[in-house]
PDB file of C-alpha atoms in Angstrom:
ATOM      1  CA  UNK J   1       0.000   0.000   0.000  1.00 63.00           C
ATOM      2  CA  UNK J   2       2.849   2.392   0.642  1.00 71.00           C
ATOM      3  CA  UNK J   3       4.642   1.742  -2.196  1.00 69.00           C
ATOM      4  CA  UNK J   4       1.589   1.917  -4.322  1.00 75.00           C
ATOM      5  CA  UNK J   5       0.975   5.873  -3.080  1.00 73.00           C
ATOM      6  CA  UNK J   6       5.095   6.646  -3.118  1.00 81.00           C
ATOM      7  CA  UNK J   7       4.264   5.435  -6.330  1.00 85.00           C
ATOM      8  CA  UNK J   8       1.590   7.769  -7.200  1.00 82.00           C
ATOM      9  CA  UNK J   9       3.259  10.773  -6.280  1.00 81.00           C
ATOM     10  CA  UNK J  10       6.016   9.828  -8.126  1.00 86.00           C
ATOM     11  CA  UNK J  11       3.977   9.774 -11.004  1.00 87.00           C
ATOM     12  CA  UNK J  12       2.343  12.900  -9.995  1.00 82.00           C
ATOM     13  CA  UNK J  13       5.587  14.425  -9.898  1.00 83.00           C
ATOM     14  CA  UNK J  14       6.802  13.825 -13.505  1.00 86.00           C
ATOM     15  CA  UNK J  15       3.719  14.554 -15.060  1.00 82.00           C
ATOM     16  CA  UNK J  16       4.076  17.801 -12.851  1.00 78.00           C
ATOM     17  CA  UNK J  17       7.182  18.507 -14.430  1.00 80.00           C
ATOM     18  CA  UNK J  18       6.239  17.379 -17.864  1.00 81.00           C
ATOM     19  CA  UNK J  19       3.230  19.536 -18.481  1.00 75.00           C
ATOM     20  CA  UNK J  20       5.272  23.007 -17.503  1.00 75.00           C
ATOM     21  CA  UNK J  21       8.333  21.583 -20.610  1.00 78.00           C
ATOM     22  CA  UNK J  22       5.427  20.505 -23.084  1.00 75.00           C
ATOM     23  CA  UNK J  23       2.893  23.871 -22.959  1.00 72.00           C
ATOM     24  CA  UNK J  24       6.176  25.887 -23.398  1.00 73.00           C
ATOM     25  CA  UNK J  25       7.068  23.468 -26.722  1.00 74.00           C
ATOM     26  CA  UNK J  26       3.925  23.456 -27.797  1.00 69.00           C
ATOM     27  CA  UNK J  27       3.090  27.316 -27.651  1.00 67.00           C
ATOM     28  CA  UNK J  28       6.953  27.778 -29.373  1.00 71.00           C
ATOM     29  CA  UNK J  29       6.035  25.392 -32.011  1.00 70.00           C
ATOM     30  CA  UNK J  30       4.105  26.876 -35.223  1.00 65.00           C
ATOM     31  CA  UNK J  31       0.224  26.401 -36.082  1.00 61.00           C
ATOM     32  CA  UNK J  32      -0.048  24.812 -39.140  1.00 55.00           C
ATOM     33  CA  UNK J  33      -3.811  25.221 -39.196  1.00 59.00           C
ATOM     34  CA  UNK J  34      -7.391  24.708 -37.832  1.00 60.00           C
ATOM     35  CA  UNK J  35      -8.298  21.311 -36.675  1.00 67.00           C
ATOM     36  CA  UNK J  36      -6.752  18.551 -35.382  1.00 75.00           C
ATOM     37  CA  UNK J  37      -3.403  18.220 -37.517  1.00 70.00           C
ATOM     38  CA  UNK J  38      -1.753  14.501 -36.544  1.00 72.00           C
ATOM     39  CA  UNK J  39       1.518  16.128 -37.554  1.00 72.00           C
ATOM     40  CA  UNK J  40       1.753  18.870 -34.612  1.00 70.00           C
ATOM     41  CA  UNK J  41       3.064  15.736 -32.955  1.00 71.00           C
ATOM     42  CA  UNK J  42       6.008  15.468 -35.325  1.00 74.00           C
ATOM     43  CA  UNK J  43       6.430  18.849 -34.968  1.00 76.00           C
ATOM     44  CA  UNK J  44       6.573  19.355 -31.298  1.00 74.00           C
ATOM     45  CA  UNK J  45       9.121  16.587 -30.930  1.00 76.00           C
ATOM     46  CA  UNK J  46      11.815  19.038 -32.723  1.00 78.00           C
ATOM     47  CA  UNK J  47      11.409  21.334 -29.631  1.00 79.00           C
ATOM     48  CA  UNK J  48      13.881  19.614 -26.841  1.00 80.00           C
ATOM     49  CA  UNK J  49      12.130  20.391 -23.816  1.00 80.00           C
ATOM     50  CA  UNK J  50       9.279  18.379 -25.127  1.00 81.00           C
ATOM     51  CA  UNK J  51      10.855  15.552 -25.580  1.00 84.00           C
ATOM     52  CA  UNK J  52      12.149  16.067 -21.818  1.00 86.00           C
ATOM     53  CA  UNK J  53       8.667  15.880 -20.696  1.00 84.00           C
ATOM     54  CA  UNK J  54       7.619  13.100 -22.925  1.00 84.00           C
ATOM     55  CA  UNK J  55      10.759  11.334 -20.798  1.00 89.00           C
ATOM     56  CA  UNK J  56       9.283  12.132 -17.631  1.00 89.00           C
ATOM     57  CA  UNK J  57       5.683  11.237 -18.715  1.00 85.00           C
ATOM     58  CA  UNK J  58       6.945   7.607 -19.684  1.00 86.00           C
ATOM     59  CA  UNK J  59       8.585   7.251 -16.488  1.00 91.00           C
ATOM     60  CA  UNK J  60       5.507   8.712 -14.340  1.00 88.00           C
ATOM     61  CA  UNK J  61       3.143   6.496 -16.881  1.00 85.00           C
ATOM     62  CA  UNK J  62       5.382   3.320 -15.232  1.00 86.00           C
ATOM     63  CA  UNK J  63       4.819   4.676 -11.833  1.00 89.00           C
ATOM     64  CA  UNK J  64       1.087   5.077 -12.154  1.00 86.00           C
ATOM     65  CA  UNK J  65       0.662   1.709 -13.748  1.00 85.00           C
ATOM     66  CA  UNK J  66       2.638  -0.042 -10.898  1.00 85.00           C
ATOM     67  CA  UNK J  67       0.327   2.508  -8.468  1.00 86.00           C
ATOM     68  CA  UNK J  68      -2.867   1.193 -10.303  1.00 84.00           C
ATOM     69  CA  UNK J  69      -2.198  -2.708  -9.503  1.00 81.00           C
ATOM     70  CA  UNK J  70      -2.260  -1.679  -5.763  1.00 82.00           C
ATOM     71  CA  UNK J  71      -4.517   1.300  -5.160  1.00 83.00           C
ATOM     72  CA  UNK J  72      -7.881   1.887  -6.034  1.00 84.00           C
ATOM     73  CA  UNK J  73      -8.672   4.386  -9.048  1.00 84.00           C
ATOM     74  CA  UNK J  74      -9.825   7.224  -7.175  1.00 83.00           C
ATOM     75  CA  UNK J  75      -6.993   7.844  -5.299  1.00 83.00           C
ATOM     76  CA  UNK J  76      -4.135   7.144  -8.163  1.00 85.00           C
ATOM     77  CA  UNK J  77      -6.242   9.751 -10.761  1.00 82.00           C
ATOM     78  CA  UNK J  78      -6.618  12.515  -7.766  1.00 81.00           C
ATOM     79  CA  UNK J  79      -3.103  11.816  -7.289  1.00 80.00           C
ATOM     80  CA  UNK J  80      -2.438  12.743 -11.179  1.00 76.00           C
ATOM     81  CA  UNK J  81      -4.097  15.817 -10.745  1.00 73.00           C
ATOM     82  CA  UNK J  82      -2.599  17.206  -7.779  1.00 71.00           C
ATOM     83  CA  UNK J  83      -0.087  16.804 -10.445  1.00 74.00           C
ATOM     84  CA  UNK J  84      -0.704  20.303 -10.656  1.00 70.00           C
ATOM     85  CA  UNK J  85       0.542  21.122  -7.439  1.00 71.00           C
ATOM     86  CA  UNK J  86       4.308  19.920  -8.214  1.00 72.00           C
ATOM     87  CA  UNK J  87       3.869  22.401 -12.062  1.00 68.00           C
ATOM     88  CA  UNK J  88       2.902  25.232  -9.489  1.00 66.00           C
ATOM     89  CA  UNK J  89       6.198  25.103  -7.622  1.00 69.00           C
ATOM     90  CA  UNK J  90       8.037  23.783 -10.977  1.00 66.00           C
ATOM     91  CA  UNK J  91       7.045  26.980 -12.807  1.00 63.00           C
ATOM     92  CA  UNK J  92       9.457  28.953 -10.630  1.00 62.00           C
ATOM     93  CA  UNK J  93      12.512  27.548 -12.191  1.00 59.00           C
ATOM     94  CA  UNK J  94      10.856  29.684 -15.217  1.00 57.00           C
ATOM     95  CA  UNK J  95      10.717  33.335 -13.229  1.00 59.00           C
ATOM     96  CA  UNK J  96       7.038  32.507 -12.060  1.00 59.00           C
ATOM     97  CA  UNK J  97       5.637  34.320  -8.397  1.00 65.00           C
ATOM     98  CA  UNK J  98       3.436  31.785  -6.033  1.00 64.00           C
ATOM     99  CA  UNK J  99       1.062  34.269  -4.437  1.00 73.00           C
ATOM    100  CA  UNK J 100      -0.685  33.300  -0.806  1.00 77.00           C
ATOM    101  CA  UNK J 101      -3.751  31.728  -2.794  1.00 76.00           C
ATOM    102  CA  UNK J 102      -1.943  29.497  -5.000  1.00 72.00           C
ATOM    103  CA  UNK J 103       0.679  27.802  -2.082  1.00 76.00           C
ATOM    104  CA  UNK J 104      -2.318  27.542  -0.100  1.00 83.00           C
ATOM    105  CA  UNK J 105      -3.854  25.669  -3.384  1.00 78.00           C
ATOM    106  CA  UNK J 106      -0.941  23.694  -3.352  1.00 76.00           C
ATOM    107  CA  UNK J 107      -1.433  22.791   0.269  1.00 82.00           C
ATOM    108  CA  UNK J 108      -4.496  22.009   0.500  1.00 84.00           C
ATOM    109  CA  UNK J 109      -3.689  19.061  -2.412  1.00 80.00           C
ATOM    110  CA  UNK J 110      -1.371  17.771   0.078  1.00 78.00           C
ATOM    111  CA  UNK J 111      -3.957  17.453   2.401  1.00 84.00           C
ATOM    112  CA  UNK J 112      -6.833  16.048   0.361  1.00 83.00           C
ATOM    113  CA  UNK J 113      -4.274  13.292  -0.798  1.00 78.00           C
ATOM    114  CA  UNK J 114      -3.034  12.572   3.107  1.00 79.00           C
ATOM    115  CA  UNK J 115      -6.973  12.455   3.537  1.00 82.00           C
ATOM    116  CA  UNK J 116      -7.020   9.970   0.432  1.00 80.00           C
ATOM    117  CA  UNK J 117      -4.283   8.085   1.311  1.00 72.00           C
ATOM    118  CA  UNK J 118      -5.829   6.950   5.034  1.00 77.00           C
ATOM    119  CA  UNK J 119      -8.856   5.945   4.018  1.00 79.00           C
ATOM    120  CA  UNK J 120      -7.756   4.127   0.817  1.00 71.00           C
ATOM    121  CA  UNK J 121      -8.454   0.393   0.719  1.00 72.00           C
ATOM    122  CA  UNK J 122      -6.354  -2.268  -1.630  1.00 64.00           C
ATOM    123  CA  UNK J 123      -7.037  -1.871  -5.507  1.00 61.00           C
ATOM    124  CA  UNK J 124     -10.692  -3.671  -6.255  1.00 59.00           C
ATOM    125  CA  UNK J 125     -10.489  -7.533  -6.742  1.00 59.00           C
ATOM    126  CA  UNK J 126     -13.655  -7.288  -9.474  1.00 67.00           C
ATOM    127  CA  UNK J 127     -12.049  -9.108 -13.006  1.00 78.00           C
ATOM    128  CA  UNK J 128     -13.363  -8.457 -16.359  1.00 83.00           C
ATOM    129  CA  UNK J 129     -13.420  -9.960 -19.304  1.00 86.00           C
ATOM    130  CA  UNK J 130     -13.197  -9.712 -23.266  1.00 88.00           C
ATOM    131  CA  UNK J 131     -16.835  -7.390 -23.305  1.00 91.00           C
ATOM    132  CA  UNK J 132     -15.166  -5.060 -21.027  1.00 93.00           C
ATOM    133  CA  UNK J 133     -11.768  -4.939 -23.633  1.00 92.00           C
ATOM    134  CA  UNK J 134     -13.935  -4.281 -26.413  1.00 93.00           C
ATOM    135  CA  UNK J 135     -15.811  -1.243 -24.865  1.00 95.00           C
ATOM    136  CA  UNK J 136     -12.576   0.417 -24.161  1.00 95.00           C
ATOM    137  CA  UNK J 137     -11.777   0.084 -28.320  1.00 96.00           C
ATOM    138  CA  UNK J 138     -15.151   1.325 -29.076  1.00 96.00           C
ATOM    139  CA  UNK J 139     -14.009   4.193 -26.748  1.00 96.00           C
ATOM    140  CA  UNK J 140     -10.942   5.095 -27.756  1.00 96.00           C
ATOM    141  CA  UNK J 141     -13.010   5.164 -30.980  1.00 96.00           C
ATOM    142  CA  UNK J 142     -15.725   7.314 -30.189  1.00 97.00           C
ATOM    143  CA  UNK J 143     -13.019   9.583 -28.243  1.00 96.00           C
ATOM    144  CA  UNK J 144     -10.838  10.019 -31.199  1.00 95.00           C
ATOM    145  CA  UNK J 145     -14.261  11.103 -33.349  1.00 96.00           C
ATOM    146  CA  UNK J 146     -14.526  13.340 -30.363  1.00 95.00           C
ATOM    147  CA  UNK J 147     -11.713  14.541 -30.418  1.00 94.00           C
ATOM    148  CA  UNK J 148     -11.558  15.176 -34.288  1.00 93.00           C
ATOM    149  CA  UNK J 149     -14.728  17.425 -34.641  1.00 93.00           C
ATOM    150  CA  UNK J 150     -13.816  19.454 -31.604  1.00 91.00           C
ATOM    151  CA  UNK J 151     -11.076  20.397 -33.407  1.00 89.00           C
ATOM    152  CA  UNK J 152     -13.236  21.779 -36.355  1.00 88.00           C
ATOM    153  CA  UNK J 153     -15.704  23.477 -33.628  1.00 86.00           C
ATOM    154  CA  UNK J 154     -16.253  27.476 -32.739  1.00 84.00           C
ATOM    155  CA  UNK J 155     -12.723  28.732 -30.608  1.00 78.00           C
ATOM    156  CA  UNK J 156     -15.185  29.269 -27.842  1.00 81.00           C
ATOM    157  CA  UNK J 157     -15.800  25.239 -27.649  1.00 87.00           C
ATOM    158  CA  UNK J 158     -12.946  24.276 -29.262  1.00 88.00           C
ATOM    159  CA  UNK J 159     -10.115  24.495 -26.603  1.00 86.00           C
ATOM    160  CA  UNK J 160     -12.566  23.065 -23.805  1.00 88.00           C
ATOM    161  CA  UNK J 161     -13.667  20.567 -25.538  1.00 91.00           C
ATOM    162  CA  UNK J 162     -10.346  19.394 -26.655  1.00 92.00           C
ATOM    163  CA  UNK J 163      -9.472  19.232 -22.945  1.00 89.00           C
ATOM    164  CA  UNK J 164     -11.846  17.175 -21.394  1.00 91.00           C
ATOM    165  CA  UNK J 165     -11.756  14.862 -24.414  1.00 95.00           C
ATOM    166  CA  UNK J 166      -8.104  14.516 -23.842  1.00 93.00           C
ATOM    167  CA  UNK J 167      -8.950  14.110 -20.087  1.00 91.00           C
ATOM    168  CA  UNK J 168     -11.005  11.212 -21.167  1.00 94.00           C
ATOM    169  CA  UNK J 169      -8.337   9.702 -22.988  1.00 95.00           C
ATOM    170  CA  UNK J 170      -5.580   9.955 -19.800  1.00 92.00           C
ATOM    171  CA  UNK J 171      -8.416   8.145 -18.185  1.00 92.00           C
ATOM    172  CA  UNK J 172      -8.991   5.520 -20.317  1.00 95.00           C
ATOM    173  CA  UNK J 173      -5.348   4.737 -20.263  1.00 93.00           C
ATOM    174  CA  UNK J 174      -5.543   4.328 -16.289  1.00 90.00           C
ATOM    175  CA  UNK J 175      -8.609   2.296 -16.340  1.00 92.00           C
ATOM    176  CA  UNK J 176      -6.884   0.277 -19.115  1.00 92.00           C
ATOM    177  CA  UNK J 177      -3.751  -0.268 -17.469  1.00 89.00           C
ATOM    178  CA  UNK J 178      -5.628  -1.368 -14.283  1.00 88.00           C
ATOM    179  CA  UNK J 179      -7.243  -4.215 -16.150  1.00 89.00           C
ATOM    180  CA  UNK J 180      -3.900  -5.506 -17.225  1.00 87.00           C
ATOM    181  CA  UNK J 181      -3.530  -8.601 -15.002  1.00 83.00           C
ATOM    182  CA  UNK J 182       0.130  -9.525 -16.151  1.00 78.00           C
ATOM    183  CA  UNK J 183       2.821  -7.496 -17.492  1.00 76.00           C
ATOM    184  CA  UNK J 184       4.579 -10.358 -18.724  1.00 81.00           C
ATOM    185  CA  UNK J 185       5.531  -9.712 -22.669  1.00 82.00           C
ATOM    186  CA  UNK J 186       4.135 -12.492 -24.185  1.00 84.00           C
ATOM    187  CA  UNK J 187       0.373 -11.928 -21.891  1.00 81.00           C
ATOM    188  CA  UNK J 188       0.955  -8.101 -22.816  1.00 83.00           C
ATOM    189  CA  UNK J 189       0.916  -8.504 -26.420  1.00 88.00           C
ATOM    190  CA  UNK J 190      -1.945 -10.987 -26.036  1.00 89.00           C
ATOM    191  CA  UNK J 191      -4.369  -8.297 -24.053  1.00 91.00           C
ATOM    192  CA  UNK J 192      -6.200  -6.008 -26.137  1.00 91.00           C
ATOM    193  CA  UNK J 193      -6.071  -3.150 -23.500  1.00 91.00           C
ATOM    194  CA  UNK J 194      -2.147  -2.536 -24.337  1.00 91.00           C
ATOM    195  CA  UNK J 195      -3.395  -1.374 -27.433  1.00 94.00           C
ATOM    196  CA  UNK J 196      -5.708   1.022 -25.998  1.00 95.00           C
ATOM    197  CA  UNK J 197      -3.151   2.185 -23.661  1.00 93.00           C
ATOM    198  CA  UNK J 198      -1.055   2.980 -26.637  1.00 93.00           C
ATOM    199  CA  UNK J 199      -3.853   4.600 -28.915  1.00 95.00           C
ATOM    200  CA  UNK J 200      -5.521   6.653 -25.900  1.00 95.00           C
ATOM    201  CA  UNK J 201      -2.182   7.812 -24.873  1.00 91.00           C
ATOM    202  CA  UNK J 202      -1.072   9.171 -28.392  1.00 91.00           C
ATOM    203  CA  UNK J 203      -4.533  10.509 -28.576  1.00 93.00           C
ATOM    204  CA  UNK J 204      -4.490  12.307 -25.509  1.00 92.00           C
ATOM    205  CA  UNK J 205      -1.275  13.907 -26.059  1.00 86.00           C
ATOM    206  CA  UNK J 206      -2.254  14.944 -29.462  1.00 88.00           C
ATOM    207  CA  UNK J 207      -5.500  16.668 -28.035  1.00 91.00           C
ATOM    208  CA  UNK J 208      -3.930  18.324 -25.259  1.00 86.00           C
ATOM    209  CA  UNK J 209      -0.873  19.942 -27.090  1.00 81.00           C
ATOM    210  CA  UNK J 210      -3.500  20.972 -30.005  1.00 85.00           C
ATOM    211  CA  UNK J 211      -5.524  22.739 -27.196  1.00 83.00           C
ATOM    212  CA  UNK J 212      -2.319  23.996 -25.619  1.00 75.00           C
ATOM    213  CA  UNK J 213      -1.511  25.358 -28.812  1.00 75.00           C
ATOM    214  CA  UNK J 214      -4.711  27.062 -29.748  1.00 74.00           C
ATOM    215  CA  UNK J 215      -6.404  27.899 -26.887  1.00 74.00           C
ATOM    216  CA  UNK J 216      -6.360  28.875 -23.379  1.00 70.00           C
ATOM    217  CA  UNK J 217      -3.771  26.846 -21.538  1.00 68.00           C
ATOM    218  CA  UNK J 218      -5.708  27.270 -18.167  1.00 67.00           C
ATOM    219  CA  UNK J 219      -9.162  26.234 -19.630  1.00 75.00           C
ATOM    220  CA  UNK J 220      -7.379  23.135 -21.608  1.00 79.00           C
ATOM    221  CA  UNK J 221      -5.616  21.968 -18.340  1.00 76.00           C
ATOM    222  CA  UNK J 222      -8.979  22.056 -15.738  1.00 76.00           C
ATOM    223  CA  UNK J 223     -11.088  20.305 -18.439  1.00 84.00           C
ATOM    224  CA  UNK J 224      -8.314  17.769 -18.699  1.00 84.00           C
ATOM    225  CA  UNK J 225      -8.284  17.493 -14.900  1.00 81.00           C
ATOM    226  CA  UNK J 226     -11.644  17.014 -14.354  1.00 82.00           C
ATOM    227  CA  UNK J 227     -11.970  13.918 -17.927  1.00 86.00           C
ATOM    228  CA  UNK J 228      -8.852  12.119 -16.421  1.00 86.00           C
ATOM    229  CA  UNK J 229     -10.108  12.166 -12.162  1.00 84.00           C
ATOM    230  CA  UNK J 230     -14.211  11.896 -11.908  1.00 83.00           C
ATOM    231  CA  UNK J 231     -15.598   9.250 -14.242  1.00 86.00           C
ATOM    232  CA  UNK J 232     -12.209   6.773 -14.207  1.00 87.00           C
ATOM    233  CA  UNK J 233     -13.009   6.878 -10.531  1.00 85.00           C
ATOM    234  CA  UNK J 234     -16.351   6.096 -10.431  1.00 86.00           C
ATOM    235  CA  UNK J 235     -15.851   3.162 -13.221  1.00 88.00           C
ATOM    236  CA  UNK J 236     -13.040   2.081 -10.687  1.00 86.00           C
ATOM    237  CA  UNK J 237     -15.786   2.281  -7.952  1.00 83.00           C
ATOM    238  CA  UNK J 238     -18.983   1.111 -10.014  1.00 83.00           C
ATOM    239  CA  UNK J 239     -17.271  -1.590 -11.698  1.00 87.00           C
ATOM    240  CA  UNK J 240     -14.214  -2.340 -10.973  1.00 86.00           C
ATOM    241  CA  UNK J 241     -14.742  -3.225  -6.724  1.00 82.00           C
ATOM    242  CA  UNK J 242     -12.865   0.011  -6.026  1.00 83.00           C
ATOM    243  CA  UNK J 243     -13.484   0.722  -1.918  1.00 82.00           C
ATOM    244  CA  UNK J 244     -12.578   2.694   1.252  1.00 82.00           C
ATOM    245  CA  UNK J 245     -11.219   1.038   4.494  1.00 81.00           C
ATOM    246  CA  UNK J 246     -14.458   0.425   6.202  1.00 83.00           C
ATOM    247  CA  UNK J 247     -16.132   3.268   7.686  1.00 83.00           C
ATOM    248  CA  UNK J 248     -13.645   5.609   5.962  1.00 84.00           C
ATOM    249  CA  UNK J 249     -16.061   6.697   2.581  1.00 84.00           C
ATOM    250  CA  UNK J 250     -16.785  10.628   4.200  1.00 89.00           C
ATOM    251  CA  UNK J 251     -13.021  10.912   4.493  1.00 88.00           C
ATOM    252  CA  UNK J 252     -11.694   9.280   0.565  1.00 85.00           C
ATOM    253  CA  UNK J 253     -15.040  11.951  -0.355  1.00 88.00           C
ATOM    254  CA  UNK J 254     -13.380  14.881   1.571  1.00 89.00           C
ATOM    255  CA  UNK J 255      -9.816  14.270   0.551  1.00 85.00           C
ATOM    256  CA  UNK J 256     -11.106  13.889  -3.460  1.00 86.00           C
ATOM    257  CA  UNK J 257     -12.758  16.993  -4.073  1.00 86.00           C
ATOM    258  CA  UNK J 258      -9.850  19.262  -1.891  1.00 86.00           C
ATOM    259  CA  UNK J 259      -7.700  17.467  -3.784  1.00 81.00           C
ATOM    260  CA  UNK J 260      -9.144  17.848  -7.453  1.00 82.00           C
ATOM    261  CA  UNK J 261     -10.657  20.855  -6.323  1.00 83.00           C
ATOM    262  CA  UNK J 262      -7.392  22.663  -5.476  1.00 80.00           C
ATOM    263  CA  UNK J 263      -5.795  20.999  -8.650  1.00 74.00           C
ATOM    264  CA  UNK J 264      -8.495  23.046 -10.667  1.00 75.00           C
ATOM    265  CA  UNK J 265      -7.575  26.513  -8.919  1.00 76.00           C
ATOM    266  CA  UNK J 266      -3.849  25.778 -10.032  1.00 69.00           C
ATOM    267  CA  UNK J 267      -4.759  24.833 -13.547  1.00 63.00           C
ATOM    268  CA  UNK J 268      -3.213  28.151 -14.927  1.00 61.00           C
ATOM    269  CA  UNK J 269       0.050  26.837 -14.039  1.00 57.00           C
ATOM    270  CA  UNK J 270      -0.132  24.669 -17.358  1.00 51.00           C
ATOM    271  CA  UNK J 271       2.308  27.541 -18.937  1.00 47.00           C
ATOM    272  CA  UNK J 272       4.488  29.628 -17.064  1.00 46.00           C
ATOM    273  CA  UNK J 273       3.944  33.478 -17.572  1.00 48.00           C
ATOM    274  CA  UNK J 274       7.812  35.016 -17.207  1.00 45.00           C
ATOM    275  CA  UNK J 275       7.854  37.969 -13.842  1.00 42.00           C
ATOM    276  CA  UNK J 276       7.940  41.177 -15.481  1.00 47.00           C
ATOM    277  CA  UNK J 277      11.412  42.817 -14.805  1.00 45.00           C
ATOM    278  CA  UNK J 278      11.172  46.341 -12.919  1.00 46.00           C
ATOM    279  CA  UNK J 279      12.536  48.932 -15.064  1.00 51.00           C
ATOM    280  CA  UNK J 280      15.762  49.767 -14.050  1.00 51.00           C
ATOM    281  CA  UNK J 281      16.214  53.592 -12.658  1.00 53.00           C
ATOM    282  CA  UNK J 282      17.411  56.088 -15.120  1.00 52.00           C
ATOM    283  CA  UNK J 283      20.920  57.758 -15.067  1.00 51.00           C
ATOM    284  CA  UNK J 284      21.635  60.531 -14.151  1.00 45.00           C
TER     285      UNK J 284
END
C-alpha cells in the first residue's frame, strides 16, 4: 500500500514537471492550421524540452501503472491531478511568483491526498473480461471522433472541448492499465487493452498539445483534470470493486474533491507566464 501511493506521487511528480516543458514546446512550435493536424506531434518533438517531458511522462506512466495494480482508481487519478501542485512550484525555475492563494492551493492538495491516502483500501479484486476490452476500443473510438470534430468546432468550444476529451483519454489509459492482469511480454501482447493504452495515450497527447496550442492553456488543463479524475473513478468504484477502508467513505469523499478541487484553482500553471522585470532607474 505504501509503495503503491510513493508510487503515485512519483507519477504525480513527472507529469508535474512534464506539463510546464510541453505547454512551453507546444506554444513555441508553429500552427499549421485549424483542426486537429496529426503532424503537430512530429512537430513538437523538434522542440527539446518536449521531448524532456515526454521522458518524464513515460517514467511517471510506469509509476502510475505499478500505483494502479495496488490502489484503487480514485486515489491514483486525484493523485495525477494534484499533479498540478508539483507544475505550481516547478514553474518557478521559469521566473514565475506563487502568491498566498496558489501555495495555499498547493497545500491544500497535500492534504486532500493525506486524507485519500488513510482511508484508501487495496485496488478492487472485481475481473473483467473480453466485453469489457472491447468497450474500451469502441471508446478510444468514439473519443478520437470526439476529439476530431472538436477540433473543427467554434474557438469558444474548441479548446474546452479538446481538454476534457483529452482528459477522457488519460483516463482511459488508467482504467486500461488497471485491467492488465500480467505485465509479462508475451500476456501483454496478447491483451487487447495494451493497445488502448497505446492509442488513448497518443490521442491524448495529441488533443492536449492541439488545445495547448490554440487555446487557453488554463481552460485546456482544468477540463483535462476534471476527464482524467471523476468518471475513471467512479468506473473504478462502479465496476471495478474500487473501496474505502471500512467506515472511511466521508473521508476518501473529503480528501477527493480538496484534492481535485485545489488541482483546478492551479490549472493556470499549465504555462508559465515570465515575472515582469522592474525597469531599471534612469541615469543621471
Amino acid at each position: 500500500m505504501v509503495w503503491g501511493f510513493l508510487g503515485a506521487l512519483l507519477s504525480a511528480v513527472a507529469y508535474g514537471v512534464a506539463s510546464v516543458m510541453q505547454a512551453v514546446a507546444a506554444k513555441a512550435t508553429p500552427d499549421a492550421g485549424a483542426g486537429v493536424d496529426p503532424r503537430l506531434l512530429l512537430r513538437v518533438l523538434r522542440q527539446w524540452k518536449f521531448v524532456v517531458g515526454l521522458g518524464l511522462d513515460v517514467l511517471g506512466f510506469v509509476a502510475q501503472i505499478g500505483a494502479l495494480h495496488v490502489l484503487p482508481l480514485f486515489v491514483v487519478q486525484a493523485t495525477q491531478a494534484a499533479s498540478l501542485a508539483v507544475t505550481a512550484v516547478a514553474v518557478r525555475v521559469f521566473g514565475v511568483r506563487l502568491g498566498a492563494r496558489e501555495w495555499t492551493a498547493v497545500a491544500v492538495v497535500c492534504a486532500g491526498l493525506a486524507l485519500l491516502g488513510s482511508s484508501a483500501e487495496s485496488e478492487g479484486a472485481n475481473e473483467v473480461g473480453l466485453g469489457f476490452r472491447l468497450a474500451l476500443i469502441g471508446t478510444v473510438v468514439v473519443l478520437g471522433i470526439a476529439g476530431l470534430a472538436a477540433g473543427k468546432a467554434g474557438r469558444r468550444i474548441r479548446t474546452p472541448a479538446l481538454g476534457l476529451v483529452a482528459g477522457l483519454c488519460f483516463g482511459l489509459v488508467a482504467v486500461s492499465g488497471r485491467v492488465i492482469p500480467s505485465l509479462a511480454p508475451l500476456d501483454l501482447l496478447r491483451d487487447p487493452a495494451l493497445y488502448v493504452v497505446a492509442v488513448a495515450g497518443g490521442l491524448a497527447m495529441l488533443f492536449y498539445a492541439t488545445a495547448l496550442q490554440r487555446g487557453s492553456v488554463t481552460t485546456s488543463t482544468a477540463m483535462m483534470v476534471l476527464g482524467e479524475t471523476v468518471l475513471p473513478s467512479l468506473i473504478g468504484v462502479v465496476l471495478l470493486g474500487d473501496r474505502t477502508r471500512p467506515g472511511f467513505l466521508v473521508v476518501a469523499l473529503a480528501g477527493f474533491v480538496l484534492a481535485v478541487a485545489a488541482a483546478l484553482a492551479l490549472a493556470r500553471f499549465g504555462e508559465p507566464t515570465p515575472i515582469e522585470k522592474a525597469p531599471e532607474p534612469a541615469e543621471h
